[in-house]
C-alpha cells in the first residue's frame, strides 16, 4: 500500500512491484514465443526507471530524434526507429542512435536509404494491411486515408534493394484475437514478399498485461507465425502493456463550487494538462473510492484548475462530502498520460515518482517555474 504522505501533491506515482509483475509476464511471452518485445517510448519514457526495464528487455522503439537519443543515451541500446517522415537535419542523429530504421513511404526510403546502408543500419518499410478493429478513428492507424504505411498495391514485385523488414501497426489496447485477424490480412496481402525479409515488426497495441488478455493464445499465434516463416525475427513493440495498471495520479481538492445544482470539486491538477486522453478519447478514468455516475448521496464533477472551460470530468458519486485538502487518486495514470502532459496556463506540473518494492518513495522529478519558463522564448 502506497504511503501517499511520502509524496508531494500532485504526483504521478508508479509502483515498482506492479511494474515488475508486468515485466515478468512480457519476458515470459518473449521467451516462450521466441520473439523480441521492445518498449515503445510514445507510451512511456520515464527514463529514471529504465534500469528496471533492462533486467527484462534489451531494446526500445523511437518515433523521433529525441526518443532515439533517449534510447541510446538512457536506455543504453540503439533504437528501432520509425517516423512518418525524416528530415535532412535530423537524419544523421537518427542514424547515430538507431540499429533499425523503418521508412513510411518509398519516397522516404529512396531519399535516405543509402545513408543508412553505409552505417550498417537495418532498413524496413511500414506496410498497411488495410484492416484494423480499432473503433476510435483518432487511434486507428489503418483508418481510410491514413498517412501511415504502404498498401500492397504500391509495392513492386521485387522489393527495392536493402529492405530487410516490414513494420505493421494496426492495434490499440487490442486482444490477441484482433491480432489473429490482422495476421490473416497481413499475410494475404504481403506474405509473398516475406522471403526477402529478415524481420517482421508487428507494432504496438498488444495489451498482453490486461487481466482478460489471452496470453496463451498470443503465444500460440506467435509460434505459428514463426513456424510458417522460420527465417523471420518477429518483433512486438507494445507501449501500454509495460505500464498498464502500474500507478496513479494523486491530487487534492482545493475548492468546491456549485452552479445550477451541480457541485464541482476543483483539484490541483488539470485534465487538459495532466490527463489529456480523458478529453481526447474521451474516456472516464477510475477514481479510487468513488463510483462513476450520479447515483449516490454525494455527487460531484471533478474540475481541473486551468482556465479551459471544458477542463472537467464527471460525474462521480462519493460516500461522503468532499472536503478541501482531501486526496483524490486517479487510477492507471502512467502509460501515455505521463508522456502527453503539457504546461498550458502555467499550471503546476505533477511530480514524477516511484514507490519502490522496499516501500520507499523515490522522487524522480519535481517541476518548477523554470521548467515552464524555459519552454518559452
mmCIF file of C-alpha atoms in Angstrom, residues 3-363:
data_model
loop_
_atom_site.group_PDB
_atom_site.id
_atom_site.type_symbol
_atom_site.label_atom_id
_atom_site.label_comp_id
_atom_site.label_asym_id
_atom_site.label_seq_id
_atom_site.Cartn_x
_atom_site.Cartn_y
_atom_site.Cartn_z
ATOM 1 C CA UNK A 3 2.109 5.790 1.753
ATOM 2 C CA UNK A 4 0.882 8.928 -0.012
ATOM 3 C CA UNK A 5 2.197 11.117 2.780
ATOM 4 C CA UNK A 6 5.721 10.487 1.476
ATOM 5 C CA UNK A 7 4.922 12.184 -1.853
ATOM 6 C CA UNK A 8 4.221 15.764 -2.899
ATOM 7 C CA UNK A 9 0.836 16.622 -4.412
ATOM 8 C CA UNK A 10 0.048 16.404 -7.234
ATOM 9 C CA UNK A 11 2.201 13.425 -8.205
ATOM 10 C CA UNK A 12 2.386 10.548 -10.669
ATOM 11 C CA UNK A 13 3.395 7.501 -8.632
ATOM 12 C CA UNK A 14 4.464 4.246 -10.288
ATOM 13 C CA UNK A 15 4.647 1.101 -8.149
ATOM 14 C CA UNK A 16 7.765 -0.973 -8.738
ATOM 15 C CA UNK A 17 6.116 -4.261 -7.744
ATOM 16 C CA UNK A 18 3.291 -3.747 -10.250
ATOM 17 C CA UNK A 19 5.787 -2.784 -12.952
ATOM 18 C CA UNK A 20 7.853 -5.904 -12.314
ATOM 19 C CA UNK A 21 4.707 -8.029 -12.474
ATOM 20 C CA UNK A 22 4.058 -6.735 -15.995
ATOM 21 C CA UNK A 23 7.701 -7.089 -16.996
ATOM 22 C CA UNK A 24 7.779 -10.698 -15.828
ATOM 23 C CA UNK A 25 4.744 -11.525 -17.941
ATOM 24 C CA UNK A 26 6.167 -9.771 -21.009
ATOM 25 C CA UNK A 27 9.518 -11.550 -20.628
ATOM 26 C CA UNK A 28 7.675 -14.870 -20.306
ATOM 27 C CA UNK A 29 5.851 -14.235 -23.605
ATOM 28 C CA UNK A 30 9.123 -13.164 -25.221
ATOM 29 C CA UNK A 31 10.981 -16.275 -24.087
ATOM 30 C CA UNK A 32 8.231 -18.802 -24.683
ATOM 31 C CA UNK A 33 7.268 -17.483 -28.123
ATOM 32 C CA UNK A 34 10.847 -16.837 -29.227
ATOM 33 C CA UNK A 35 10.176 -13.236 -30.250
ATOM 34 C CA UNK A 36 11.603 -9.814 -29.413
ATOM 35 C CA UNK A 37 9.433 -7.459 -27.334
ATOM 36 C CA UNK A 38 10.636 -3.873 -27.026
ATOM 37 C CA UNK A 39 9.414 -0.777 -25.192
ATOM 38 C CA UNK A 40 7.652 1.973 -27.163
ATOM 39 C CA UNK A 41 8.582 5.382 -25.773
ATOM 40 C CA UNK A 42 5.452 7.015 -27.175
ATOM 41 C CA UNK A 43 3.595 5.393 -24.285
ATOM 42 C CA UNK A 44 6.219 5.611 -21.557
ATOM 43 C CA UNK A 45 9.523 7.442 -21.265
ATOM 44 C CA UNK A 46 10.197 7.721 -17.525
ATOM 45 C CA UNK A 47 13.908 7.213 -18.060
ATOM 46 C CA UNK A 48 14.909 7.049 -14.411
ATOM 47 C CA UNK A 49 13.147 3.667 -14.297
ATOM 48 C CA UNK A 50 14.933 2.226 -17.336
ATOM 49 C CA UNK A 51 17.426 0.175 -15.252
ATOM 50 C CA UNK A 52 14.449 -1.887 -14.076
ATOM 51 C CA UNK A 53 13.321 -2.473 -17.665
ATOM 52 C CA UNK A 54 16.806 -3.544 -18.734
ATOM 53 C CA UNK A 55 16.586 -6.509 -16.359
ATOM 54 C CA UNK A 56 13.855 -7.890 -18.651
ATOM 55 C CA UNK A 57 14.233 -6.457 -22.170
ATOM 56 C CA UNK A 58 17.090 -5.238 -24.352
ATOM 57 C CA UNK A 59 15.692 -2.649 -26.750
ATOM 58 C CA UNK A 60 13.201 0.154 -27.287
ATOM 59 C CA UNK A 61 11.437 1.824 -30.172
ATOM 60 C CA UNK A 62 11.532 5.521 -31.076
ATOM 61 C CA UNK A 63 9.459 7.754 -33.325
ATOM 62 C CA UNK A 64 11.530 10.927 -33.257
ATOM 63 C CA UNK A 65 15.097 12.119 -32.925
ATOM 64 C CA UNK A 66 14.630 12.888 -29.230
ATOM 65 C CA UNK A 67 13.195 9.451 -28.496
ATOM 66 C CA UNK A 68 16.054 7.870 -30.427
ATOM 67 C CA UNK A 69 18.560 9.775 -28.306
ATOM 68 C CA UNK A 70 16.733 8.639 -25.174
ATOM 69 C CA UNK A 71 17.071 5.033 -26.342
ATOM 70 C CA UNK A 72 20.808 5.267 -26.853
ATOM 71 C CA UNK A 73 21.755 7.584 -24.019
ATOM 72 C CA UNK A 74 19.372 6.484 -21.256
ATOM 73 C CA UNK A 75 18.010 3.040 -22.185
ATOM 74 C CA UNK A 76 21.502 2.010 -23.217
ATOM 75 C CA UNK A 77 20.890 0.451 -26.626
ATOM 76 C CA UNK A 78 20.179 1.707 -30.113
ATOM 77 C CA UNK A 79 16.565 2.220 -31.089
ATOM 78 C CA UNK A 80 14.259 0.556 -33.571
ATOM 79 C CA UNK A 81 13.136 3.843 -35.129
ATOM 80 C CA UNK A 82 10.053 4.646 -37.181
ATOM 81 C CA UNK A 83 8.809 8.114 -38.102
ATOM 82 C CA UNK A 84 6.131 9.249 -40.560
ATOM 83 C CA UNK A 85 8.840 11.445 -42.112
ATOM 84 C CA UNK A 86 12.533 12.078 -41.550
ATOM 85 C CA UNK A 87 14.247 15.360 -42.323
ATOM 86 C CA UNK A 88 17.720 16.074 -43.643
ATOM 87 C CA UNK A 89 18.501 17.928 -40.432
ATOM 88 C CA UNK A 90 17.505 15.078 -38.099
ATOM 89 C CA UNK A 91 18.565 12.007 -40.070
ATOM 90 C CA UNK A 92 22.275 11.974 -39.110
ATOM 91 C CA UNK A 93 21.301 11.901 -35.424
ATOM 92 C CA UNK A 94 18.600 9.307 -36.119
ATOM 93 C CA UNK A 95 21.294 7.090 -37.669
ATOM 94 C CA UNK A 96 23.679 7.587 -34.761
ATOM 95 C CA UNK A 97 21.032 6.385 -32.330
ATOM 96 C CA UNK A 98 19.341 3.579 -34.333
ATOM 97 C CA UNK A 99 20.004 -0.057 -35.162
ATOM 98 C CA UNK A 100 16.830 -0.341 -37.265
ATOM 99 C CA UNK A 101 15.101 2.373 -39.279
ATOM 100 C CA UNK A 102 11.644 1.935 -40.779
ATOM 101 C CA UNK A 103 10.501 4.258 -43.563
ATOM 102 C CA UNK A 104 6.898 5.288 -44.017
ATOM 103 C CA UNK A 105 6.994 5.607 -47.801
ATOM 104 C CA UNK A 106 9.089 4.589 -50.776
ATOM 105 C CA UNK A 107 9.997 8.236 -51.379
ATOM 106 C CA UNK A 108 11.448 8.477 -47.867
ATOM 107 C CA UNK A 109 13.243 5.182 -48.432
ATOM 108 C CA UNK A 110 14.754 6.360 -51.711
ATOM 109 C CA UNK A 111 15.813 9.635 -50.127
ATOM 110 C CA UNK A 112 17.616 8.220 -47.088
ATOM 111 C CA UNK A 113 18.386 4.529 -47.651
ATOM 112 C CA UNK A 114 21.926 4.937 -48.991
ATOM 113 C CA UNK A 115 22.964 6.959 -45.942
ATOM 114 C CA UNK A 116 21.549 4.327 -43.574
ATOM 115 C CA UNK A 117 23.077 1.446 -45.528
ATOM 116 C CA UNK A 118 26.534 2.990 -45.261
ATOM 117 C CA UNK A 119 26.132 2.948 -41.469
ATOM 118 C CA UNK A 120 25.114 -0.717 -41.406
ATOM 119 C CA UNK A 121 21.580 0.043 -40.242
ATOM 120 C CA UNK A 122 18.852 -2.494 -40.963
ATOM 121 C CA UNK A 123 16.144 -0.778 -43.008
ATOM 122 C CA UNK A 124 12.462 -1.569 -43.340
ATOM 123 C CA UNK A 125 9.231 -0.185 -44.709
ATOM 124 C CA UNK A 126 5.910 0.296 -42.950
ATOM 125 C CA UNK A 127 3.037 -1.569 -44.566
ATOM 126 C CA UNK A 128 -0.699 -1.071 -44.208
ATOM 127 C CA UNK A 129 -2.737 -4.299 -44.020
ATOM 128 C CA UNK A 130 -5.912 -2.252 -44.616
ATOM 129 C CA UNK A 131 -7.504 -3.894 -41.603
ATOM 130 C CA UNK A 132 -7.971 -2.767 -38.029
ATOM 131 C CA UNK A 133 -10.602 -3.278 -35.360
ATOM 132 C CA UNK A 134 -9.761 -0.025 -33.543
ATOM 133 C CA UNK A 135 -13.089 1.783 -33.389
ATOM 134 C CA UNK A 136 -11.923 5.260 -32.338
ATOM 135 C CA UNK A 137 -10.577 6.864 -35.515
ATOM 136 C CA UNK A 138 -8.178 9.119 -33.601
ATOM 137 C CA UNK A 139 -6.288 5.960 -32.586
ATOM 138 C CA UNK A 140 -6.810 3.849 -35.711
ATOM 139 C CA UNK A 141 -3.566 3.693 -37.734
ATOM 140 C CA UNK A 142 -5.330 1.939 -40.632
ATOM 141 C CA UNK A 143 -8.316 4.269 -40.958
ATOM 142 C CA UNK A 144 -9.272 5.192 -44.548
ATOM 143 C CA UNK A 145 -6.915 7.846 -45.852
ATOM 144 C CA UNK A 146 -4.289 7.079 -43.208
ATOM 145 C CA UNK A 147 -0.877 8.669 -43.661
ATOM 146 C CA UNK A 148 0.803 5.561 -42.224
ATOM 147 C CA UNK A 149 2.366 2.866 -44.360
ATOM 148 C CA UNK A 150 2.255 1.460 -47.870
ATOM 149 C CA UNK A 151 -0.600 -0.636 -49.214
ATOM 150 C CA UNK A 152 0.301 -3.812 -51.073
ATOM 151 C CA UNK A 153 -0.707 -2.452 -54.480
ATOM 152 C CA UNK A 154 2.041 0.193 -54.254
ATOM 153 C CA UNK A 155 4.912 -2.249 -53.691
ATOM 154 C CA UNK A 156 6.842 -3.618 -56.679
ATOM 155 C CA UNK A 157 7.021 -7.376 -57.223
ATOM 156 C CA UNK A 158 10.686 -7.338 -56.230
ATOM 157 C CA UNK A 159 11.419 -5.259 -53.158
ATOM 158 C CA UNK A 160 13.855 -2.369 -53.546
ATOM 159 C CA UNK A 161 17.414 -3.191 -52.579
ATOM 160 C CA UNK A 162 18.079 -3.143 -48.848
ATOM 161 C CA UNK A 163 14.585 -3.508 -47.425
ATOM 162 C CA UNK A 164 15.105 -6.093 -44.694
ATOM 163 C CA UNK A 165 11.886 -5.751 -42.735
ATOM 164 C CA UNK A 166 8.210 -4.883 -42.711
ATOM 165 C CA UNK A 167 6.604 -2.899 -39.929
ATOM 166 C CA UNK A 168 2.847 -3.286 -39.406
ATOM 167 C CA UNK A 169 0.919 -1.433 -36.718
ATOM 168 C CA UNK A 170 -2.853 -1.924 -36.590
ATOM 169 C CA UNK A 171 -3.768 -2.145 -32.896
ATOM 170 C CA UNK A 172 -4.608 -0.035 -29.857
ATOM 171 C CA UNK A 173 -5.096 -1.790 -26.498
ATOM 172 C CA UNK A 174 -6.153 -4.802 -28.550
ATOM 173 C CA UNK A 175 -6.594 -8.502 -27.825
ATOM 174 C CA UNK A 176 -4.773 -11.496 -29.265
ATOM 175 C CA UNK A 177 -7.892 -12.330 -31.282
ATOM 176 C CA UNK A 178 -7.662 -9.000 -33.084
ATOM 177 C CA UNK A 179 -4.013 -9.823 -33.807
ATOM 178 C CA UNK A 180 -5.142 -13.156 -35.217
ATOM 179 C CA UNK A 181 -7.413 -11.410 -37.731
ATOM 180 C CA UNK A 182 -4.750 -8.821 -38.539
ATOM 181 C CA UNK A 183 -2.282 -11.591 -39.377
ATOM 182 C CA UNK A 184 -4.795 -13.083 -41.807
ATOM 183 C CA UNK A 185 -4.993 -9.794 -43.711
ATOM 184 C CA UNK A 186 -1.274 -9.065 -43.414
ATOM 185 C CA UNK A 187 -0.256 -12.459 -44.784
ATOM 186 C CA UNK A 188 -2.856 -12.342 -47.546
ATOM 187 C CA UNK A 189 -1.520 -9.034 -48.825
ATOM 188 C CA UNK A 190 2.191 -9.166 -48.038
ATOM 189 C CA UNK A 191 3.450 -12.703 -47.338
ATOM 190 C CA UNK A 192 4.809 -13.234 -50.857
ATOM 191 C CA UNK A 193 7.457 -10.619 -50.004
ATOM 192 C CA UNK A 194 8.387 -12.235 -46.668
ATOM 193 C CA UNK A 195 11.039 -14.407 -48.345
ATOM 194 C CA UNK A 196 13.088 -11.259 -48.981
ATOM 195 C CA UNK A 197 12.947 -10.096 -45.348
ATOM 196 C CA UNK A 198 14.901 -10.655 -42.138
ATOM 197 C CA UNK A 199 12.376 -9.245 -39.662
ATOM 198 C CA UNK A 200 8.700 -8.501 -39.203
ATOM 199 C CA UNK A 201 7.656 -5.873 -36.662
ATOM 200 C CA UNK A 202 4.029 -6.257 -35.553
ATOM 201 C CA UNK A 203 3.966 -2.856 -33.894
ATOM 202 C CA UNK A 204 2.228 -1.940 -30.669
ATOM 203 C CA UNK A 205 -1.215 -2.118 -29.118
ATOM 204 C CA UNK A 206 -0.831 -5.710 -27.840
ATOM 205 C CA UNK A 207 -2.257 -5.294 -24.336
ATOM 206 C CA UNK A 208 -0.954 -8.602 -23.002
ATOM 207 C CA UNK A 209 -0.864 -7.469 -19.364
ATOM 208 C CA UNK A 210 -4.580 -6.672 -19.206
ATOM 209 C CA UNK A 211 -6.397 -9.038 -16.863
ATOM 210 C CA UNK A 212 -8.656 -10.569 -19.538
ATOM 211 C CA UNK A 213 -5.962 -10.892 -22.231
ATOM 212 C CA UNK A 214 -5.484 -14.457 -23.558
ATOM 213 C CA UNK A 215 -1.718 -14.781 -23.232
ATOM 214 C CA UNK A 216 -1.652 -18.446 -24.228
ATOM 215 C CA UNK A 217 -3.487 -17.629 -27.444
ATOM 216 C CA UNK A 218 -0.953 -14.884 -28.191
ATOM 217 C CA UNK A 219 1.964 -17.247 -27.663
ATOM 218 C CA UNK A 220 0.308 -19.795 -29.943
ATOM 219 C CA UNK A 221 -0.173 -17.189 -32.668
ATOM 220 C CA UNK A 222 3.451 -16.075 -32.491
ATOM 221 C CA UNK A 223 4.780 -19.632 -32.504
ATOM 222 C CA UNK A 224 2.610 -20.414 -35.511
ATOM 223 C CA UNK A 225 3.875 -17.340 -37.333
ATOM 224 C CA UNK A 226 7.477 -18.362 -36.670
ATOM 225 C CA UNK A 227 6.759 -21.887 -37.883
ATOM 226 C CA UNK A 228 5.396 -20.514 -41.158
ATOM 227 C CA UNK A 229 8.310 -18.108 -41.619
ATOM 228 C CA UNK A 230 11.226 -19.514 -39.570
ATOM 229 C CA UNK A 231 13.741 -17.107 -41.112
ATOM 230 C CA UNK A 232 11.936 -14.025 -39.762
ATOM 231 C CA UNK A 233 12.719 -12.321 -36.486
ATOM 232 C CA UNK A 234 9.342 -11.371 -35.023
ATOM 233 C CA UNK A 235 9.235 -8.084 -33.087
ATOM 234 C CA UNK A 236 6.463 -6.569 -30.976
ATOM 235 C CA UNK A 237 6.676 -3.056 -29.558
ATOM 236 C CA UNK A 238 3.810 -2.507 -27.118
ATOM 237 C CA UNK A 239 3.680 0.606 -25.017
ATOM 238 C CA UNK A 240 0.691 0.408 -22.693
ATOM 239 C CA UNK A 241 1.291 -3.256 -21.831
ATOM 240 C CA UNK A 242 4.501 -2.440 -19.974
ATOM 241 C CA UNK A 243 2.962 0.064 -17.555
ATOM 242 C CA UNK A 244 -0.707 -0.931 -17.610
ATOM 243 C CA UNK A 245 -2.233 -0.541 -14.126
ATOM 244 C CA UNK A 246 1.121 0.277 -12.545
ATOM 245 C CA UNK A 247 0.455 3.629 -10.922
ATOM 246 C CA UNK A 248 -1.715 6.589 -10.092
ATOM 247 C CA UNK A 249 -2.013 10.343 -10.236
ATOM 248 C CA UNK A 250 -2.735 11.902 -6.860
ATOM 249 C CA UNK A 251 -4.364 15.286 -6.387
ATOM 250 C CA UNK A 252 -6.080 17.326 -3.726
ATOM 251 C CA UNK A 253 -9.399 19.138 -3.551
ATOM 252 C CA UNK A 254 -8.726 22.884 -3.393
ATOM 253 C CA UNK A 255 -12.304 24.154 -3.594
ATOM 254 C CA UNK A 256 -15.902 23.063 -4.107
ATOM 255 C CA UNK A 257 -18.174 25.305 -6.206
ATOM 256 C CA UNK A 258 -21.853 24.922 -7.073
ATOM 257 C CA UNK A 259 -23.838 26.215 -10.043
ATOM 258 C CA UNK A 260 -27.387 25.251 -11.048
ATOM 259 C CA UNK A 261 -27.307 22.374 -8.592
ATOM 260 C CA UNK A 262 -24.035 20.945 -9.968
ATOM 261 C CA UNK A 263 -21.227 20.646 -7.450
ATOM 262 C CA UNK A 264 -17.698 20.683 -8.840
ATOM 263 C CA UNK A 265 -14.678 19.722 -6.780
ATOM 264 C CA UNK A 266 -11.772 21.751 -8.152
ATOM 265 C CA UNK A 267 -8.470 19.909 -7.950
ATOM 266 C CA UNK A 268 -4.821 20.946 -8.041
ATOM 267 C CA UNK A 269 -4.416 19.059 -11.338
ATOM 268 C CA UNK A 270 -5.870 19.620 -14.794
ATOM 269 C CA UNK A 271 -7.486 17.178 -17.199
ATOM 270 C CA UNK A 272 -6.367 19.146 -20.239
ATOM 271 C CA UNK A 273 -2.804 19.465 -18.909
ATOM 272 C CA UNK A 274 -2.207 16.246 -16.995
ATOM 273 C CA UNK A 275 -4.811 13.739 -18.255
ATOM 274 C CA UNK A 276 -5.380 14.825 -21.889
ATOM 275 C CA UNK A 277 -6.627 11.417 -23.061
ATOM 276 C CA UNK A 278 -9.680 11.938 -20.843
ATOM 277 C CA UNK A 279 -10.734 14.795 -23.126
ATOM 278 C CA UNK A 280 -9.296 13.475 -26.416
ATOM 279 C CA UNK A 281 -10.630 9.914 -26.339
ATOM 280 C CA UNK A 282 -12.696 10.602 -24.283
ATOM 281 C CA UNK A 283 -12.727 8.045 -21.506
ATOM 282 C CA UNK A 284 -13.692 8.225 -17.861
ATOM 283 C CA UNK A 285 -10.807 7.462 -15.511
ATOM 284 C CA UNK A 286 -11.309 5.381 -12.393
ATOM 285 C CA UNK A 287 -11.304 7.373 -9.171
ATOM 286 C CA UNK A 288 -10.375 5.459 -6.049
ATOM 287 C CA UNK A 289 -13.247 5.370 -3.541
ATOM 288 C CA UNK A 290 -15.830 6.744 -5.974
ATOM 289 C CA UNK A 291 -18.420 5.343 -8.359
ATOM 290 C CA UNK A 292 -18.931 6.721 -11.834
ATOM 291 C CA UNK A 293 -22.377 8.223 -12.270
ATOM 292 C CA UNK A 294 -24.962 10.324 -10.491
ATOM 293 C CA UNK A 295 -26.429 7.641 -8.244
ATOM 294 C CA UNK A 296 -25.314 8.239 -4.686
ATOM 295 C CA UNK A 297 -25.500 10.570 -1.736
ATOM 296 C CA UNK A 298 -22.627 12.901 -2.681
ATOM 297 C CA UNK A 299 -22.207 13.588 -6.390
ATOM 298 C CA UNK A 300 -19.501 15.830 -7.838
ATOM 299 C CA UNK A 301 -17.972 16.756 -11.120
ATOM 300 C CA UNK A 302 -14.199 16.833 -10.882
ATOM 301 C CA UNK A 303 -12.723 20.025 -12.270
ATOM 302 C CA UNK A 304 -9.200 20.919 -13.271
ATOM 303 C CA UNK A 305 -7.509 24.146 -12.273
ATOM 304 C CA UNK A 306 -6.858 25.577 -15.745
ATOM 305 C CA UNK A 307 -8.872 28.344 -17.409
ATOM 306 C CA UNK A 308 -10.199 25.996 -20.140
ATOM 307 C CA UNK A 309 -13.993 25.874 -19.754
ATOM 308 C CA UNK A 310 -14.078 22.185 -20.587
ATOM 309 C CA UNK A 311 -11.406 21.179 -18.059
ATOM 310 C CA UNK A 312 -13.656 18.884 -16.036
ATOM 311 C CA UNK A 313 -14.919 15.313 -15.946
ATOM 312 C CA UNK A 314 -17.853 13.795 -14.201
ATOM 313 C CA UNK A 315 -19.993 12.729 -12.555
ATOM 314 C CA UNK A 316 -18.686 10.693 -9.612
ATOM 315 C CA UNK A 317 -20.533 9.582 -6.525
ATOM 316 C CA UNK A 318 -18.714 9.544 -3.184
ATOM 317 C CA UNK A 319 -19.896 8.094 0.120
ATOM 318 C CA UNK A 320 -19.038 11.304 1.954
ATOM 319 C CA UNK A 321 -18.921 15.036 1.429
ATOM 320 C CA UNK A 322 -15.629 16.120 -0.116
ATOM 321 C CA UNK A 323 -13.525 18.486 1.962
ATOM 322 C CA UNK A 324 -10.862 20.971 0.930
ATOM 323 C CA UNK A 325 -7.469 19.303 1.163
ATOM 324 C CA UNK A 326 -8.865 15.798 0.648
ATOM 325 C CA UNK A 327 -6.794 13.484 -1.549
ATOM 326 C CA UNK A 328 -8.207 12.265 -4.873
ATOM 327 C CA UNK A 329 -6.493 9.282 -6.552
ATOM 328 C CA UNK A 330 -6.848 8.634 -10.282
ATOM 329 C CA UNK A 331 -6.040 5.034 -11.175
ATOM 330 C CA UNK A 332 -3.881 3.804 -14.076
ATOM 331 C CA UNK A 333 -2.254 7.117 -14.989
ATOM 332 C CA UNK A 334 1.251 6.026 -16.023
ATOM 333 C CA UNK A 335 1.017 4.771 -19.631
ATOM 334 C CA UNK A 336 0.507 7.549 -22.196
ATOM 335 C CA UNK A 337 -0.659 10.046 -19.567
ATOM 336 C CA UNK A 338 2.833 10.919 -18.360
ATOM 337 C CA UNK A 339 4.224 11.495 -21.861
ATOM 338 C CA UNK A 340 1.308 13.609 -23.115
ATOM 339 C CA UNK A 341 1.201 16.248 -20.391
ATOM 340 C CA UNK A 342 1.702 19.929 -21.076
ATOM 341 C CA UNK A 343 2.176 23.176 -19.177
ATOM 342 C CA UNK A 344 -0.776 25.085 -20.630
ATOM 343 C CA UNK A 345 -1.768 28.005 -18.417
ATOM 344 C CA UNK A 346 1.401 27.576 -16.367
ATOM 345 C CA UNK A 347 -0.377 25.006 -14.208
ATOM 346 C CA UNK A 348 1.905 23.349 -11.673
ATOM 347 C CA UNK A 349 3.008 20.054 -13.195
ATOM 348 C CA UNK A 350 2.676 16.915 -11.033
ATOM 349 C CA UNK A 351 5.869 15.418 -9.664
ATOM 350 C CA UNK A 352 7.008 12.028 -11.003
ATOM 351 C CA UNK A 353 7.939 9.307 -8.527
ATOM 352 C CA UNK A 354 8.382 5.605 -7.813
ATOM 353 C CA UNK A 355 7.067 3.616 -4.869
ATOM 354 C CA UNK A 356 9.849 1.062 -4.565
ATOM 355 C CA UNK A 357 9.480 -2.594 -3.712
ATOM 356 C CA UNK A 358 11.127 -1.703 -0.393
ATOM 357 C CA UNK A 359 8.173 0.653 0.258
ATOM 358 C CA UNK A 360 10.114 3.868 -0.088
ATOM 359 C CA UNK A 361 9.288 6.999 -2.050
ATOM 360 C CA UNK A 362 11.806 7.794 -4.784
ATOM 361 C CA UNK A 363 11.048 11.222 -6.220
#
